[in-house]
Amino acid sequence: MLLVVGWDGASLDVARPLLSAGDLPVLAGLLERGAVRPLRSTWPAVTFPAWTTFLTGCEPERHGLWDFTVRRGYAVEFVNASHRRVPTLWARMSASGLRVGLYAVPATYPPEPLQCLVVCGFD
């Protein structure tokens, strides 16, 4: 089983003092039994494009999302998962027959029509 925990806007520098103080016991337990590695963010380090980069493995140049909005002529609209130009990693995993579940992952609404469990969140 693979469990990935993402904490939007935080880093290990933010988490370490909280872990040491005993404020995050569940996360501390997961880290004791697993592995933790820092993840370099993308540019721009904005929630929607950064999470989309993480979810697809592609930079904004490929997935097409640079901010929370896109321009259509003079109109501006908020982006959602349907604006992505490339498939997500879980779409590829699901297509390979792997069981996938996502809970409250940013940049996932609306959910893709896949054979996996997705509870959209943060959008």
Coordinates of N, CA and C in Angstrom, one line a residue:
M1 N 0.8 -1.2 0.0 CA 0.0 0.0 0.0 C 0.9 1.2 0.0
L2 N 0.5 2.2 -0.7 CA 1.2 3.5 -0.8 C 0.2 4.6 -0.3
L3 N 0.7 5.4 0.7 CA -0.1 6.5 1.3 C 0.7 7.7 1.1
V4 N 0.1 8.7 0.4 CA 0.8 10.0 0.2 C 0.0 11.0 1.0
V5 N 0.6 11.8 1.8 CA 0.0 12.8 2.6 C 0.6 14.1 2.1
G6 N -0.3 15.0 1.6 CA 0.1 16.3 1.2 C -0.5 17.4 2.1
W7 N 0.3 18.4 2.4 CA -0.1 19.5 3.3 C 0.1 20.7 2.5
D8 N -0.9 21.3 2.0 CA -0.8 22.5 1.1 C -0.2 23.7 1.9
G9 N 0.8 24.3 1.3 CA 1.4 25.4 1.9 C 2.4 25.2 3.0
A10 N 2.6 23.9 3.3 CA 3.5 23.6 4.4 C 4.8 23.0 3.9
S11 N 5.8 22.9 4.7 CA 7.0 22.2 4.4 C 7.5 21.4 5.6
L12 N 8.5 20.7 5.5 CA 9.0 19.9 6.6 C 9.5 20.9 7.7
D13 N 10.0 22.1 7.3 CA 10.4 23.1 8.3 C 9.2 23.6 9.1
V14 N 8.0 23.6 8.6 CA 6.8 23.9 9.4 C 6.4 22.7 10.2
A15 N 6.5 21.5 9.7 CA 6.0 20.3 10.4 C 6.9 19.9 11.5
R16 N 8.2 20.0 11.4 CA 9.1 19.5 12.4 C 8.9 20.0 13.8
P17 N 8.8 21.3 14.0 CA 8.5 21.8 15.4 C 7.2 21.2 16.0
L18 N 6.2 21.1 15.1 CA 4.9 20.6 15.6 C 5.0 19.1 15.9
L19 N 5.8 18.4 15.1 CA 6.0 17.0 15.4 C 6.8 16.8 16.7
S20 N 7.8 17.6 16.9 CA 8.6 17.5 18.1 C 7.8 17.9 19.4
A21 N 6.9 18.8 19.2 CA 6.0 19.2 20.4 C 4.9 18.2 20.7
G22 N 4.8 17.2 19.8 CA 3.7 16.2 20.0 C 2.4 16.7 19.6
D23 N 2.3 17.7 18.7 CA 1.1 18.3 18.3 C 0.5 17.5 17.1
L24 N 1.2 16.6 16.5 CA 0.8 15.9 15.3 C 1.0 14.4 15.5
P25 N 0.4 13.7 16.5 CA 0.7 12.4 16.8 C 0.5 11.4 15.7
V26 N -0.6 11.5 14.9 CA -0.9 10.6 13.9 C 0.1 10.7 12.8
L27 N 0.4 11.9 12.4 CA 1.4 12.1 11.3 C 2.8 11.6 11.8
A28 N 3.1 11.8 13.1 CA 4.4 11.3 13.6 C 4.4 9.8 13.5
G29 N 3.3 9.1 13.8 CA 3.3 7.7 13.7 C 3.5 7.2 12.3
L30 N 2.9 7.9 11.4 CA 3.0 7.5 10.0 C 4.5 7.7 9.5
L31 N 5.1 8.8 10.0 CA 6.5 9.0 9.6 C 7.5 8.0 10.2
E32 N 7.2 7.6 11.4 CA 8.0 6.6 12.1 C 8.0 5.3 11.3
R33 N 6.9 4.9 10.7 CA 6.7 3.6 10.0 C 6.9 3.8 8.5
G34 N 7.2 5.0 8.0 CA 7.3 5.2 6.6 C 8.5 6.0 6.2
A35 N 8.4 6.7 5.1 CA 9.5 7.5 4.7 C 9.0 8.9 4.4
V36 N 9.8 9.9 4.6 CA 9.4 11.3 4.3 C 10.5 11.9 3.4
R37 N 10.1 12.6 2.4 CA 11.1 13.3 1.6 C 10.5 14.7 1.3
P38 N 11.4 15.7 1.2 CA 10.9 17.0 0.8 C 10.5 17.0 -0.7
L39 N 9.6 17.8 -1.0 CA 9.1 17.9 -2.4 C 9.3 19.3 -2.8
R40 N 10.0 19.5 -3.9 CA 10.2 20.9 -4.4 C 9.0 21.3 -5.1
S41 N 8.5 22.5 -4.9 CA 7.3 23.0 -5.5 C 7.6 23.4 -6.9
T42 N 6.6 23.7 -7.7 CA 6.7 24.2 -9.0 C 6.7 25.7 -9.0
W43 N 6.9 26.3 -10.2 CA 6.7 27.7 -10.3 C 5.6 27.9 -11.3
P44 N 4.6 28.7 -10.9 CA 4.5 29.4 -9.7 C 4.0 28.5 -8.5
A45 N 4.5 28.8 -7.3 CA 4.1 28.0 -6.2 C 2.8 28.4 -5.7
V46 N 1.8 28.1 -6.5 CA 0.4 28.5 -6.2 C -0.4 27.1 -6.1
T47 N -1.3 27.0 -5.3 CA -2.0 25.7 -5.0 C -2.4 25.0 -6.2
F48 N -3.2 25.6 -7.1 CA -3.8 24.8 -8.2 C -2.7 24.3 -9.2
P49 N -1.8 25.1 -9.7 CA -0.8 24.6 -10.6 C 0.2 23.7 -9.9
A50 N 0.5 23.9 -8.6 CA 1.5 23.1 -7.9 C 0.9 21.7 -7.7
W51 N -0.3 21.6 -7.2 CA -1.0 20.3 -7.1 C -1.2 19.6 -8.4
T52 N -1.5 20.3 -9.4 CA -1.7 19.7 -10.7 C -0.4 19.1 -11.2
T53 N 0.7 19.8 -11.0 CA 2.0 19.3 -11.3 C 2.3 18.0 -10.6
F54 N 2.0 18.0 -9.3 CA 2.2 16.8 -8.5 C 1.3 15.6 -9.0
L55 N 0.1 16.0 -9.3 CA -0.9 14.9 -9.7 C -0.7 14.3 -11.1
T56 N 0.0 15.1 -11.9 CA 0.2 14.7 -13.3 C 1.7 14.3 -13.6
G57 N 2.6 14.8 -12.8 CA 4.0 14.6 -13.1 C 4.5 15.5 -14.2
C58 N 3.7 16.5 -14.6 CA 4.0 17.5 -15.7 C 4.1 18.9 -15.2
E59 N 5.0 19.7 -15.7 CA 5.1 21.1 -15.4 C 3.9 21.9 -16.0
P60 N 3.6 23.1 -15.5 CA 2.5 23.9 -16.0 C 2.5 24.1 -17.6
E61 N 3.7 24.1 -18.2 CA 3.7 24.2 -19.6 C 3.0 23.1 -20.3
R62 N 3.0 21.9 -19.7 CA 2.3 20.8 -20.3 C 0.9 20.6 -19.8
H63 N 0.6 20.8 -18.5 CA -0.7 20.6 -18.0 C -1.6 21.8 -18.2
G64 N -1.0 23.0 -18.5 CA -1.8 24.1 -18.9 C -2.4 25.0 -17.8
L65 N -2.1 24.8 -16.5 CA -2.7 25.5 -15.4 C -1.6 26.3 -14.7
W66 N -1.7 27.6 -14.7 CA -0.7 28.5 -14.1 C -1.3 29.3 -12.9
D67 N -2.6 29.3 -12.7 CA -3.1 30.0 -11.6 C -4.5 29.4 -11.2
F68 N -5.3 30.2 -10.4 CA -6.6 29.7 -10.1 C -7.6 30.1 -11.2
T69 N -7.2 30.9 -12.2 CA -8.1 31.3 -13.2 C -7.5 31.2 -14.6
V70 N -8.3 31.1 -15.6 CA -7.9 31.2 -17.0 C -8.7 32.3 -17.7
R71 N -8.1 32.9 -18.7 CA -8.7 33.9 -19.4 C -9.3 33.4 -20.7
R72 N -10.5 33.8 -21.1 CA -11.1 33.4 -22.3 C -11.5 34.8 -23.0
G73 N -10.6 35.4 -23.7 CA -10.8 36.7 -24.3 C -10.8 37.7 -23.1
Y74 N -12.0 38.4 -22.9 CA -12.1 39.3 -21.8 C -12.7 38.7 -20.6
A75 N -13.1 37.4 -20.7 CA -13.7 36.8 -19.6 C -12.6 36.0 -18.8
V76 N -12.9 35.9 -17.5 CA -12.0 35.2 -16.6 C -12.8 34.1 -15.9
E77 N -12.4 32.9 -15.9 CA -13.1 31.8 -15.2 C -12.2 31.1 -14.2
F78 N -12.7 30.6 -13.2 CA -12.0 29.8 -12.2 C -11.7 28.4 -12.9
V79 N -10.5 27.9 -12.6 CA -10.1 26.6 -13.2 C -10.6 25.5 -12.3
N80 N -10.7 24.3 -13.0 CA -11.0 23.1 -12.2 C -10.3 22.0 -12.9
A81 N -10.5 20.8 -12.5 CA -9.8 19.6 -13.0 C -10.0 19.4 -14.5
S82 N -11.2 19.8 -15.0 CA -11.5 19.6 -16.4 C -10.6 20.5 -17.3
H83 N -9.9 21.4 -16.8 CA -9.0 22.3 -17.6 C -7.6 21.6 -17.8
R84 N -7.3 20.5 -17.1 CA -6.0 19.8 -17.3 C -5.9 19.3 -18.7
R85 N -4.7 19.4 -19.3 CA -4.5 18.9 -20.6 C -3.8 17.5 -20.7
V86 N -3.5 17.0 -19.5 CA -2.8 15.7 -19.4 C -3.4 14.8 -18.4
P87 N -3.3 13.5 -18.5 CA -4.0 12.6 -17.5 C -3.2 12.7 -16.2
T88 N -4.0 12.4 -15.1 CA -3.4 12.3 -13.8 C -2.7 10.9 -13.6
L89 N -1.8 10.9 -12.6 CA -1.1 9.6 -12.3 C -2.1 8.5 -11.9
W90 N -3.2 8.9 -11.1 CA -4.2 7.9 -10.7 C -5.0 7.4 -11.9
A91 N -5.2 8.2 -13.0 CA -5.9 7.8 -14.2 C -5.0 6.7 -14.8
R92 N -3.7 6.9 -14.9 CA -2.8 5.9 -15.5 C -2.8 4.6 -14.6
M93 N -2.8 4.8 -13.3 CA -2.8 3.7 -12.4 C -4.0 2.9 -12.5
S94 N -5.2 3.6 -12.5 CA -6.5 2.9 -12.7 C -6.5 2.1 -14.0
A95 N -6.0 2.7 -15.1 CA -6.0 2.1 -16.4 C -5.2 0.8 -16.4
S96 N -4.2 0.8 -15.5 CA -3.3 -0.4 -15.4 C -3.9 -1.4 -14.4
G97 N -5.1 -1.2 -13.9 CA -5.7 -2.2 -13.0 C -5.5 -2.0 -11.6
L98 N -4.7 -1.0 -11.2 CA -4.5 -0.8 -9.7 C -5.7 -0.1 -9.1
R99 N -5.8 -0.4 -7.8 CA -6.9 0.2 -7.0 C -6.4 1.5 -6.4
V100 N -7.2 2.6 -6.6 CA -6.8 3.9 -6.2 C -7.9 4.6 -5.4
G101 N -7.5 5.3 -4.4 CA -8.4 6.1 -3.6 C -7.8 7.4 -3.3
L102 N -8.6 8.5 -3.5 CA -8.1 9.9 -3.1 C -9.1 10.5 -2.2
Y103 N -8.6 11.2 -1.2 CA -9.5 11.9 -0.3 C -9.1 13.4 -0.1
A104 N -9.9 14.3 -0.4 CA -9.7 15.7 -0.2 C -8.4 16.2 -0.9
V105 N -8.2 15.8 -2.1 CA -7.0 16.3 -2.8 C -7.4 17.5 -3.6
P106 N -6.6 18.6 -3.5 CA -6.9 19.8 -4.3 C -6.8 19.5 -5.8
A107 N -7.5 20.3 -6.6 CA -7.4 20.2 -8.1 C -8.0 18.9 -8.6
T108 N -9.0 18.3 -7.9 CA -9.6 17.1 -8.4 C -11.1 17.2 -8.8
Y109 N -11.7 18.4 -8.7 CA -13.1 18.6 -9.0 C -13.2 19.2 -10.4
P110 N -14.1 18.7 -11.2 CA -14.9 17.5 -11.1 C -14.1 16.2 -11.2
P111 N -14.6 15.2 -10.5 CA -13.8 13.9 -10.6 C -13.9 13.3 -12.0
E112 N -12.8 12.6 -12.4 CA -12.8 11.9 -13.7 C -13.6 10.7 -13.6
P113 N -14.2 10.2 -14.7 CA -15.0 9.0 -14.8 C -14.1 7.8 -14.8
L114 N -13.5 7.4 -13.7 CA -12.6 6.3 -13.6 C -13.1 5.3 -12.6
Q115 N -12.5 4.1 -12.7 CA -12.7 3.0 -11.7 C -11.8 3.3 -10.5
C116 N -12.2 4.3 -9.7 CA -11.4 4.6 -8.5 C -12.3 5.4 -7.6
L117 N -11.9 5.5 -6.3 CA -12.7 6.2 -5.3 C -12.1 7.6 -5.2
V118 N -12.8 8.7 -5.5 CA -12.4 10.0 -5.4 C -13.4 10.8 -4.6
V119 N -12.9 11.4 -3.5 CA -13.7 12.4 -2.7 C -13.0 13.7 -2.9
C120 N -13.6 14.5 -3.8 CA -12.9 15.8 -4.2 C -12.9 16.7 -3.0
G121 N -11.9 17.6 -3.0 CA -11.9 18.5 -1.9 C -10.9 19.7 -2.2
F122 N -11.1 20.7 -1.4 CA -10.2 21.9 -1.4 C -10.5 22.8 -2.6
D123 N -11.4 22.4 -3.5 CA -11.6 23.2 -4.7 C -12.8 24.2 -4.5

